[in-house]
Coordinates of C-alpha atoms in Angstrom, one line a residue:
Chain A
M1 CA 108.8 -20.7 119.0
G2 CA 112.6 -21.6 118.7
H3 CA 116.1 -20.7 119.7
G4 CA 116.2 -17.6 118.0
F5 CA 113.2 -16.5 119.8
S6 CA 114.5 -17.3 123.3
T7 CA 117.7 -15.6 122.5
L8 CA 116.4 -12.3 121.3
L9 CA 114.2 -12.5 124.3
Y10 CA 117.0 -13.1 126.3
K11 CA 119.1 -10.4 124.8
E12 CA 116.3 -7.7 125.1
V13 CA 116.2 -8.5 128.8
L14 CA 120.1 -8.3 129.1
R15 CA 120.0 -5.2 127.5
F16 CA 117.7 -3.5 130.2
W17 CA 119.3 -5.4 132.9
K18 CA 122.8 -4.0 132.1
V19 CA 121.7 -0.5 132.3
G20 CA 119.4 -1.3 135.2
S21 CA 120.2 2.2 137.2
Q22 CA 118.3 3.7 134.3
T23 CA 115.8 1.4 133.5
V24 CA 114.7 -0.2 136.8
A25 CA 116.2 2.1 139.9
A26 CA 115.1 5.6 138.2
P27 CA 111.5 4.6 137.4
V28 CA 111.3 3.1 140.9
L29 CA 112.6 6.2 142.5
T30 CA 110.1 8.5 140.5
A31 CA 107.2 6.4 142.0
L32 CA 108.2 6.7 145.3
L33 CA 108.6 10.5 144.9
Y34 CA 105.0 10.4 143.7
L35 CA 103.9 8.5 146.5
L36 CA 105.7 10.9 149.2
I37 CA 104.3 14.0 147.5
F38 CA 100.5 13.0 146.9
S39 CA 100.3 11.0 149.9
H40 CA 102.0 14.1 152.2
V41 CA 99.3 16.2 150.6
L42 CA 96.1 14.0 150.3
E43 CA 96.5 11.5 153.3
G44 CA 93.7 12.1 156.1
H45 CA 91.8 14.2 153.5
V46 CA 90.7 11.5 150.9
K47 CA 89.4 8.1 151.1
V48 CA 88.5 6.2 148.0
H49 CA 85.9 3.1 148.0
G50 CA 86.8 2.9 151.9
V51 CA 90.6 2.6 151.2
I52 CA 92.8 5.2 152.7
Y53 CA 94.4 7.4 150.0
T54 CA 98.1 5.8 150.1
A55 CA 97.0 2.4 150.0
F56 CA 94.7 3.4 147.1
L57 CA 97.4 5.1 145.1
I58 CA 100.0 2.4 145.6
P59 CA 98.5 0.0 143.0
G60 CA 97.8 2.7 140.7
L61 CA 101.7 3.8 140.9
V62 CA 102.6 0.2 140.1
M63 CA 100.7 -0.5 137.0
M64 CA 101.5 3.2 135.9
S65 CA 105.3 2.1 136.1
V66 CA 104.5 -1.4 134.6
L67 CA 102.9 0.2 131.4
Q68 CA 105.4 3.2 131.1
N69 CA 108.2 0.9 131.4
A70 CA 107.2 -1.9 129.1
F71 CA 106.4 0.8 126.5
A72 CA 109.7 2.4 127.0
N73 CA 111.7 -1.0 126.6
S74 CA 110.4 -2.2 123.2
S75 CA 110.3 1.3 121.8
S76 CA 113.9 2.4 122.7
S77 CA 115.4 -0.6 122.0
L78 CA 113.8 -0.7 118.5
I79 CA 114.7 3.1 117.8
Q80 CA 118.2 2.7 119.1
S81 CA 118.8 -0.3 116.8
K82 CA 117.4 1.5 113.8
V83 CA 119.2 4.6 114.2
T84 CA 122.4 2.7 114.8
G85 CA 122.0 0.3 112.3
N86 CA 122.4 -2.8 114.6
I87 CA 118.9 -3.6 113.8
V88 CA 120.4 -5.9 110.9
F89 CA 121.6 -8.3 113.3
V90 CA 118.1 -9.3 113.9
L91 CA 116.8 -9.0 110.7
L92 CA 119.4 -11.4 108.9
P93 CA 118.9 -14.4 110.8
P94 CA 115.9 -16.7 110.2
I95 CA 113.6 -15.1 112.9
S96 CA 110.2 -15.2 111.9
Y97 CA 108.1 -11.9 112.5
L98 CA 105.8 -13.7 115.1
E99 CA 109.0 -14.5 117.2
F100 CA 110.1 -11.0 116.5
F101 CA 107.0 -9.7 117.9
A102 CA 106.9 -12.2 120.8
A103 CA 110.5 -11.6 122.1
Y104 CA 110.0 -7.6 122.0
V105 CA 106.8 -8.0 124.0
L106 CA 107.6 -10.5 126.4
A107 CA 110.9 -8.8 127.4
S108 CA 108.9 -5.4 127.6
V109 CA 106.3 -7.3 130.1
V110 CA 109.5 -8.7 132.0
R111 CA 110.8 -5.1 132.2
G112 CA 107.5 -3.8 133.6
F113 CA 107.3 -6.8 136.3
V114 CA 110.5 -5.9 137.5
V115 CA 109.9 -2.2 137.6
G116 CA 106.5 -2.8 139.1
A117 CA 107.8 -5.2 141.6
G118 CA 110.4 -2.5 142.7
V119 CA 107.5 0.1 143.3
L120 CA 105.8 -2.2 145.1
L121 CA 108.5 -3.2 147.4
A122 CA 109.4 0.4 148.0
T123 CA 106.0 1.6 148.5
F124 CA 104.2 -1.0 150.5
W125 CA 105.6 0.1 153.9
F126 CA 103.5 3.2 153.7
A127 CA 100.1 1.8 153.9
P128 CA 98.3 -1.4 154.6
L129 CA 97.7 -3.2 151.5
T130 CA 95.6 -6.5 150.8
F131 CA 95.6 -8.8 147.9
A132 CA 92.1 -9.7 147.9
E133 CA 91.8 -11.2 144.3
P134 CA 95.7 -11.5 143.1
W135 CA 95.2 -13.2 139.8
W136 CA 93.4 -10.2 138.7
I137 CA 96.7 -8.4 139.7
L138 CA 98.6 -10.5 137.4
I139 CA 96.1 -11.1 134.6
F140 CA 96.2 -7.0 134.3
A141 CA 99.8 -6.7 134.6
L142 CA 100.6 -9.0 132.0
M143 CA 97.8 -7.9 129.5
G144 CA 98.5 -4.2 130.3
G145 CA 102.5 -4.8 129.8
A146 CA 101.6 -6.9 126.4
I147 CA 99.5 -3.8 125.2
L148 CA 102.0 -1.2 125.9
G149 CA 104.8 -3.2 124.8
S150 CA 103.0 -3.8 121.7
L151 CA 102.4 0.0 121.3
G152 CA 106.3 0.2 121.9
V153 CA 106.9 -1.8 119.2
I154 CA 104.8 0.0 117.0
A155 CA 106.4 3.3 117.7
G156 CA 109.8 2.1 117.4
I157 CA 109.2 0.7 114.3
W158 CA 107.2 4.0 112.8
A159 CA 109.6 6.7 114.3
D160 CA 112.6 7.4 112.5
K161 CA 114.0 9.9 115.0
F162 CA 114.2 10.1 118.7
D163 CA 112.1 13.2 118.7
Q164 CA 109.3 11.3 116.8
L165 CA 109.5 8.8 119.7
A166 CA 109.3 11.3 122.3
A167 CA 106.0 12.9 120.8
F168 CA 104.4 9.5 120.7
Q169 CA 105.6 9.0 124.6
N170 CA 104.4 12.4 125.7
F171 CA 101.5 13.3 123.6
L172 CA 99.8 9.8 123.8
I173 CA 101.2 7.1 126.3
M174 CA 101.8 10.0 129.2
P175 CA 98.3 11.7 128.8
L176 CA 96.5 8.2 128.4
T177 CA 98.4 6.7 131.6
F178 CA 98.1 10.0 133.7
L179 CA 94.3 10.6 133.0
S180 CA 93.4 6.8 133.8
G181 CA 92.8 7.0 137.6
V182 CA 96.2 6.3 138.9
F183 CA 95.9 9.2 141.3
Y184 CA 91.9 9.2 141.6
S185 CA 88.9 7.4 141.4
I186 CA 87.0 8.8 138.2
N187 CA 84.0 8.6 140.3
S188 CA 85.3 11.5 141.7
L189 CA 85.3 13.6 138.4
P190 CA 82.4 15.5 136.9
P191 CA 80.2 13.5 134.5
F192 CA 81.7 14.7 131.3
W193 CA 85.2 13.5 132.4
Q194 CA 84.0 10.3 133.8
E195 CA 82.7 9.7 130.4
V196 CA 85.9 10.7 128.8
S197 CA 87.8 8.3 131.1
H198 CA 85.5 5.3 130.1
W199 CA 87.1 5.7 126.4
N200 CA 90.5 5.4 127.9
P201 CA 91.5 1.6 127.7
V202 CA 94.2 2.5 130.4
F203 CA 91.6 3.4 132.7
Y204 CA 90.3 -0.6 132.5
M205 CA 94.0 -1.7 132.9
I206 CA 94.7 0.5 136.3
D207 CA 91.1 -0.3 137.6
G208 CA 91.2 -4.0 137.0
F209 CA 94.5 -4.2 138.6
R210 CA 93.5 -2.3 141.8
H211 CA 90.5 -4.4 141.9
G212 CA 93.0 -7.2 142.5
F213 CA 94.3 -5.7 145.6
F214 CA 90.9 -4.2 147.4
G215 CA 87.9 -6.5 145.6
V216 CA 86.6 -3.0 144.5
S217 CA 86.9 -0.9 141.6
D218 CA 85.1 1.7 139.5
A219 CA 84.1 -0.6 136.8
S220 CA 83.4 -4.4 136.9
P221 CA 87.0 -6.3 136.6
W222 CA 85.1 -8.5 133.8
L223 CA 84.3 -5.3 131.9
S224 CA 87.8 -4.3 132.2
L225 CA 89.2 -7.8 131.3
S226 CA 87.0 -7.5 128.1
V227 CA 88.1 -4.0 127.1
V228 CA 91.9 -4.7 127.6
G229 CA 91.5 -8.3 126.0
S230 CA 90.0 -6.8 122.9
C231 CA 92.6 -4.1 122.8
L232 CA 95.3 -6.4 123.2
A233 CA 93.9 -8.6 120.3
V234 CA 93.5 -5.6 118.1
L235 CA 97.1 -4.3 118.8
T236 CA 98.6 -7.5 118.4
L237 CA 97.1 -8.4 115.1
F238 CA 98.1 -4.8 113.9
T239 CA 101.5 -5.2 114.9
L240 CA 101.9 -8.6 113.5
N241 CA 100.8 -7.3 110.2
L242 CA 103.3 -4.3 110.1
L243 CA 106.1 -6.8 111.0
K244 CA 104.7 -9.2 108.3
R245 CA 105.0 -6.5 105.9
G246 CA 108.3 -5.6 106.9
Y247 CA 107.1 -1.8 107.4
K248 CA 110.0 0.4 107.6
L249 CA 112.2 -2.6 108.5
R250 CA 112.6 -4.4 105.0
A251 CA 112.3 -2.0 102.3
Chain T
M1 CA 124.8 -29.0 91.3
S2 CA 122.5 -26.0 91.8
A3 CA 123.7 -22.7 92.0
A4 CA 125.1 -21.3 95.3
I5 CA 123.1 -17.9 94.4
R6 CA 120.5 -17.6 91.8
I7 CA 119.1 -14.3 90.7
Q8 CA 116.4 -14.4 88.0
Q9 CA 115.2 -10.9 86.5
V10 CA 115.4 -9.1 89.7
S11 CA 114.1 -5.4 89.7
K12 CA 113.7 -2.9 92.5
C13 CA 112.6 0.7 92.3
F14 CA 112.9 3.2 95.1
G15 CA 110.4 5.9 94.2
S16 CA 111.6 7.0 90.7
T17 CA 115.2 5.3 91.0
Q18 CA 115.7 2.0 89.6
A19 CA 117.9 0.7 91.8
L20 CA 117.9 -3.0 90.2
D21 CA 116.8 -3.6 86.6
A22 CA 116.2 -7.2 85.6
I23 CA 119.5 -8.5 86.8
D24 CA 120.2 -12.1 86.2
L25 CA 123.2 -13.7 87.7
E26 CA 124.4 -16.9 88.9
V27 CA 127.2 -17.9 91.4
R28 CA 128.4 -21.4 91.6
P29 CA 129.4 -23.3 94.7
G30 CA 132.6 -22.6 95.9
E31 CA 133.3 -19.6 93.7
F32 CA 135.3 -16.6 94.7
F33 CA 132.9 -14.1 92.9
G34 CA 133.4 -10.5 92.8
L35 CA 130.4 -7.9 92.2
L36 CA 132.0 -4.4 91.3
G37 CA 130.5 -1.1 90.2
P38 CA 130.6 2.6 91.1
N39 CA 128.7 4.1 94.2
G40 CA 124.8 3.8 93.5
A41 CA 125.2 1.0 90.8
G42 CA 123.2 -1.5 92.9
K43 CA 125.5 -3.8 94.7
T44 CA 124.3 -3.1 98.2
T45 CA 120.5 -3.3 97.0
L46 CA 121.4 -6.6 95.6
I47 CA 123.1 -8.1 98.5
S48 CA 120.2 -6.9 100.7
A49 CA 117.4 -8.3 98.5
L50 CA 119.5 -11.5 98.8
A51 CA 119.7 -11.2 102.8
G52 CA 116.1 -10.2 102.9
L53 CA 116.5 -6.8 103.9
V54 CA 115.1 -5.3 100.8
R55 CA 112.0 -7.1 99.0
A56 CA 112.3 -7.2 95.0
D57 CA 109.6 -5.8 93.0
F58 CA 110.0 -8.4 90.4
G59 CA 112.1 -11.6 90.1
K60 CA 113.6 -14.4 92.1
L61 CA 116.5 -14.8 94.3
S62 CA 117.7 -17.9 95.9
V63 CA 120.4 -19.1 98.2
M64 CA 121.5 -22.8 97.8
G65 CA 118.4 -23.8 96.4
H66 CA 116.1 -21.8 98.9
D67 CA 114.0 -18.8 97.9
V68 CA 114.9 -15.7 100.0
Q69 CA 111.3 -15.2 100.5
A70 CA 109.3 -18.4 100.3
D71 CA 112.0 -20.4 102.2
Y72 CA 113.5 -17.6 104.1
R73 CA 114.6 -19.6 107.3
E74 CA 116.7 -21.8 104.9
A75 CA 118.3 -19.1 102.7
R76 CA 119.3 -17.1 105.7
R77 CA 120.5 -20.2 107.5
H78 CA 123.0 -20.6 104.4
L79 CA 123.9 -16.9 104.1
G80 CA 126.5 -14.8 105.8
V81 CA 126.4 -11.1 105.1
V82 CA 129.0 -8.7 106.3
P83 CA 127.3 -5.4 106.1
Q84 CA 129.0 -2.4 104.7
E85 CA 128.0 0.1 107.7
L86 CA 130.1 -0.4 110.5
V87 CA 127.5 -1.2 113.1
F88 CA 127.5 -2.9 116.7
D89 CA 125.5 -3.4 119.8
P90 CA 127.1 -1.2 122.4
F91 CA 125.6 -3.1 125.1
F92 CA 127.5 -6.3 124.7
T93 CA 131.1 -7.7 124.6
V94 CA 132.5 -9.2 121.7
R95 CA 131.8 -12.8 123.1
E96 CA 128.4 -11.9 124.0
S97 CA 127.6 -10.6 120.7
L98 CA 128.8 -13.7 118.8
K99 CA 126.8 -15.9 121.2
I100 CA 123.8 -13.9 120.7
Q101 CA 124.3 -13.9 117.0
S102 CA 124.8 -17.6 117.2
G103 CA 121.3 -18.2 119.2
Y104 CA 119.6 -16.1 116.4
F105 CA 120.6 -18.8 114.1
G106 CA 119.4 -21.6 116.7
I107 CA 122.8 -22.5 117.7
R108 CA 123.1 -23.1 121.4
D109 CA 126.8 -24.4 122.3
N110 CA 129.0 -22.7 119.6
D111 CA 131.8 -21.6 122.0
S112 CA 134.6 -23.9 120.2
W113 CA 133.7 -22.3 116.7
I114 CA 133.8 -18.8 118.4
D115 CA 137.1 -19.3 119.8
E116 CA 138.2 -20.5 116.3
I117 CA 136.9 -17.3 114.5
L118 CA 138.2 -15.1 117.3
E119 CA 141.4 -16.6 116.8
N120 CA 141.6 -16.7 112.9
L121 CA 140.3 -12.9 113.0
G122 CA 142.8 -11.8 115.7
L123 CA 140.2 -11.1 118.4
T124 CA 140.9 -13.6 121.1
S125 CA 142.6 -10.7 123.0
K126 CA 139.0 -8.7 122.9
A127 CA 136.9 -11.3 123.4
N128 CA 135.5 -9.9 126.8
A129 CA 136.0 -6.2 125.6
N130 CA 132.7 -4.1 125.4
M131 CA 132.0 -3.3 121.7
R132 CA 132.3 0.6 122.4
M133 CA 135.9 0.2 123.4
L134 CA 137.1 -1.3 120.2
S135 CA 138.8 0.7 117.5
G136 CA 136.9 0.6 114.0
G137 CA 139.3 -2.0 112.7
M138 CA 138.4 -4.4 115.4
K139 CA 134.6 -3.4 115.0
R140 CA 134.9 -4.4 111.4
R141 CA 136.4 -7.7 112.3
V142 CA 133.8 -8.6 114.9
L143 CA 131.3 -7.9 112.0
V144 CA 132.9 -10.5 109.9
A145 CA 133.0 -12.9 112.8
Q146 CA 129.3 -12.1 113.5
A147 CA 128.6 -13.2 109.7
L148 CA 130.1 -16.3 110.1
V149 CA 128.8 -17.8 113.6
H150 CA 126.6 -20.2 111.8
R151 CA 129.1 -21.4 109.4
P152 CA 127.3 -20.0 106.2
P153 CA 128.3 -21.9 103.0
V154 CA 127.8 -18.7 101.2
I155 CA 129.6 -15.7 102.6
V156 CA 128.8 -12.2 101.4
L157 CA 131.2 -9.3 102.1
D158 CA 130.2 -5.8 101.3
E159 CA 133.2 -3.6 101.3
P160 CA 134.9 -5.5 104.2
T161 CA 138.3 -3.6 104.0
A162 CA 136.8 -0.1 103.3
G163 CA 139.0 2.3 105.7
V164 CA 140.8 -0.6 107.2
D165 CA 144.6 -0.9 107.7
V166 CA 146.8 -3.1 106.0
E167 CA 147.2 -5.8 108.8
L168 CA 143.3 -6.2 108.9
R169 CA 143.2 -6.8 105.3
Q170 CA 146.1 -9.4 105.2
T171 CA 144.3 -11.2 108.3
L172 CA 141.1 -10.9 106.8
W173 CA 141.9 -12.3 103.2
H174 CA 144.0 -15.0 104.5
F175 CA 140.9 -16.3 106.6
I176 CA 138.5 -15.7 103.7
R177 CA 140.6 -17.7 101.5
R178 CA 140.9 -20.7 103.7
L179 CA 137.1 -20.5 104.0
N180 CA 137.1 -20.5 100.0
E181 CA 139.4 -23.4 99.9
A182 CA 137.3 -25.3 102.5
G183 CA 134.3 -25.0 99.8
H184 CA 132.6 -21.8 101.2
T185 CA 131.4 -19.6 98.3
I186 CA 132.6 -16.0 98.6
V187 CA 130.7 -12.8 97.2
L188 CA 132.9 -9.9 97.5
T189 CA 132.2 -6.1 96.6
T190 CA 135.1 -3.6 96.8
H191 CA 136.3 -0.5 95.5
Y192 CA 139.8 -2.1 96.0
L193 CA 140.2 -3.1 92.1
E194 CA 143.6 -5.0 92.9
E195 CA 141.6 -6.9 95.8
A196 CA 139.4 -8.0 93.4
E197 CA 141.6 -9.1 91.0
N198 CA 143.8 -11.2 92.9
L199 CA 141.1 -12.8 94.9
C200 CA 138.2 -13.3 92.5
T201 CA 137.8 -15.7 89.8
R202 CA 134.8 -14.4 88.4
I203 CA 133.5 -10.9 88.3
A204 CA 130.3 -9.0 87.5
M205 CA 130.4 -4.9 86.9
L206 CA 127.0 -3.4 87.8
K207 CA 126.2 0.2 86.3
A208 CA 122.9 2.0 87.0
G209 CA 121.2 -1.4 88.2
R210 CA 122.2 -3.6 85.1
V211 CA 124.9 -6.0 84.7
V212 CA 127.1 -4.6 82.4
A213 CA 130.0 -7.3 82.2
L214 CA 130.4 -10.7 83.6
D215 CA 133.1 -13.2 82.9
T216 CA 136.1 -14.7 84.6
T217 CA 138.9 -12.2 85.7
A218 CA 141.1 -13.7 83.4
N219 CA 138.8 -13.0 80.4
L220 CA 138.0 -9.7 81.4
L221 CA 141.6 -8.7 81.8
R222 CA 142.2 -10.5 78.2
R223 CA 139.2 -8.4 76.5
F224 CA 139.4 -5.2 78.1
S225 CA 142.9 -4.8 78.9
V226 CA 146.5 -5.0 77.3
H227 CA 150.3 -5.2 78.3
T228 CA 151.9 -1.8 77.8
L229 CA 155.5 -1.0 77.2
R230 CA 156.2 2.2 79.4
L231 CA 159.1 4.3 77.9
R232 CA 161.2 7.5 78.7
T233 CA 163.2 8.6 75.9
R234 CA 165.9 11.5 75.5
Q235 CA 164.3 12.0 71.9
A236 CA 160.8 12.1 70.4
I237 CA 159.6 8.6 69.2
P238 CA 159.1 8.6 65.6
P239 CA 155.2 9.0 64.8
E240 CA 154.8 5.8 62.9
L241 CA 155.9 3.9 66.2
T242 CA 153.3 5.6 68.4
H243 CA 150.2 4.4 67.0
G244 CA 147.7 3.5 69.5
A245 CA 150.3 4.9 72.4
A246 CA 149.6 7.9 74.8
E247 CA 152.0 10.1 76.4
N248 CA 151.8 11.5 79.8
G249 CA 154.7 13.5 81.8
G250 CA 157.6 12.3 79.3
W251 CA 156.4 8.6 79.6
W252 CA 155.1 6.9 76.6
S253 CA 152.7 3.8 76.9
L254 CA 152.8 1.6 73.9
P255 CA 150.2 -1.1 74.0
F256 CA 151.4 -4.7 73.0
D257 CA 149.4 -8.2 73.0
R258 CA 152.6 -10.5 73.1
F259 CA 155.7 -10.3 74.8
D260 CA 157.4 -11.4 71.4
E261 CA 156.4 -8.0 69.9
V262 CA 158.6 -6.0 72.7
E263 CA 162.0 -6.4 71.3
P264 CA 161.2 -5.7 67.7
L265 CA 159.4 -2.6 69.1
L266 CA 162.5 -1.5 71.1
A267 CA 164.8 -2.3 68.4
K268 CA 162.9 0.1 66.0
I269 CA 163.1 2.9 68.6
R270 CA 166.6 2.4 68.9
A271 CA 167.2 2.3 65.1
A272 CA 165.0 5.7 65.0
G273 CA 168.3 7.3 67.1
C274 CA 166.1 7.4 70.5
V275 CA 168.0 6.8 73.7
I276 CA 165.8 5.1 76.4
D277 CA 166.5 6.6 79.8
D278 CA 163.7 4.6 81.6
L279 CA 161.5 1.6 80.9
E280 CA 159.0 -0.7 82.4
I281 CA 156.3 -3.3 81.4
G282 CA 152.6 -2.7 82.6
K283 CA 150.6 -5.8 83.0
P284 CA 146.9 -5.6 82.3
D285 CA 144.9 -4.6 85.3
L286 CA 141.2 -4.6 86.4
E287 CA 141.2 -0.9 87.0
E288 CA 141.5 -0.3 83.3
V289 CA 139.0 -3.1 82.6
F290 CA 136.4 -1.4 85.1
V291 CA 137.0 2.1 83.4
R292 CA 136.5 0.8 80.0
V293 CA 133.5 -1.0 80.8
M294 CA 131.9 1.8 82.9
Q295 CA 132.8 4.1 79.8
G296 CA 130.6 1.7 77.9
Q297 CA 133.4 0.0 75.8
A298 CA 132.2 -3.5 76.8
N299 CA 131.3 -5.8 73.9

């Protein structure tokens, strides 16, 4: 990876940092509101894996924020660049498709981490949190952010208009993240929906991430790691192939 | 010495539209080369293929001997492109945009060259202004600056003066001429044929994806255009003197090849009893050449 890669990464991070009120503060506030409302309604009524509900909810909200913001970063940057035409500034220099991919995905991971850390800081006052196996926290945040960052690259390249990107976000990313066990344990679901949840890769990202806090989870963290790792490998190869072919970027 | 740009049998289709049709073209190092043609002739597609924004269906393109596909990194390092569209990144200032663009080309400390470009393009006072705050002309200058951050030996300007004021044109051409004198190869597309005539030493004309004329500017002017004697007379000019001439709004345009033909021509007109009210001599111009070539009168 050369200086072109590090410059593109720097530019992508600087881009979201310059509009931090939209890209960092707003999602932190949204997560905080979720916590206040759900914990107000359910606190004292529900315990999951022996953990009080608010404490159970916090890692889910942190990871959901990591994932949604990782997706938002690469997808919105690319669609804006395509629509305004300034994508040529990245296409004219000698930047390889591998560097292009790595810079956009890594910047997405950085945005996910910054927002996730913000959500954690804003919410951990509300319930006692433990960090039982912290390496799982890091691994799943990194891999989950990279998967959604990669999906963001695909969506940003595929979409020609903002409403196509919104459809991708509203009909794929939002249902996958909301129906992944952020707000509940899938063990509390009827058997059919438990089965359905097991086909949602985001469930494994959230479950593995939460395992790092409490040391307990719906699925084994090793199973989650293998599912999430496989998804990342497949998506990486798929996205690299799109970029190598110049799909919708180089006619 | 190898060509600055070599285009060999390049073809490109978009659906059923043949944008480029077996183009062969070579631009020599240090040339100021004009690429002319009506809208849709394929100029921008050809430039895009050279820059790697479009992939040719057939043929080969190289910049300073580097194939634009197989050796794309070196080809792009040697090429600076000023795009036709007025594009900018609204998140950054002028200086940030130029530093980022330098970084994309692998250049870390480029401040002194950036300062020089800013100075030469009259952008120094706007260096720390956000791109959104700039006028159209200023944004155009930044586009030129962005194409030059890596000191490319080959510079392609795709209609750089479309819709910009006289001051920018003069600043821009002064700077580009200096770069050309310093050894940079310049390729220019423009609809302002007077600019091309004044600046370019060689010109290619494109029509429907094909090269329909390729020669030095001087040769094109000589081949397709002539001097004209333009006259307004009180009486009608005798028909035997108006062979090959055209009349428009009381003005007669009489073609001639050499200046020593003028005096005998005027003498004949006076001898026929015509009083000349007004007179001017028109030089050959590229516009006439362009019209003739596009009408298919090229030979």
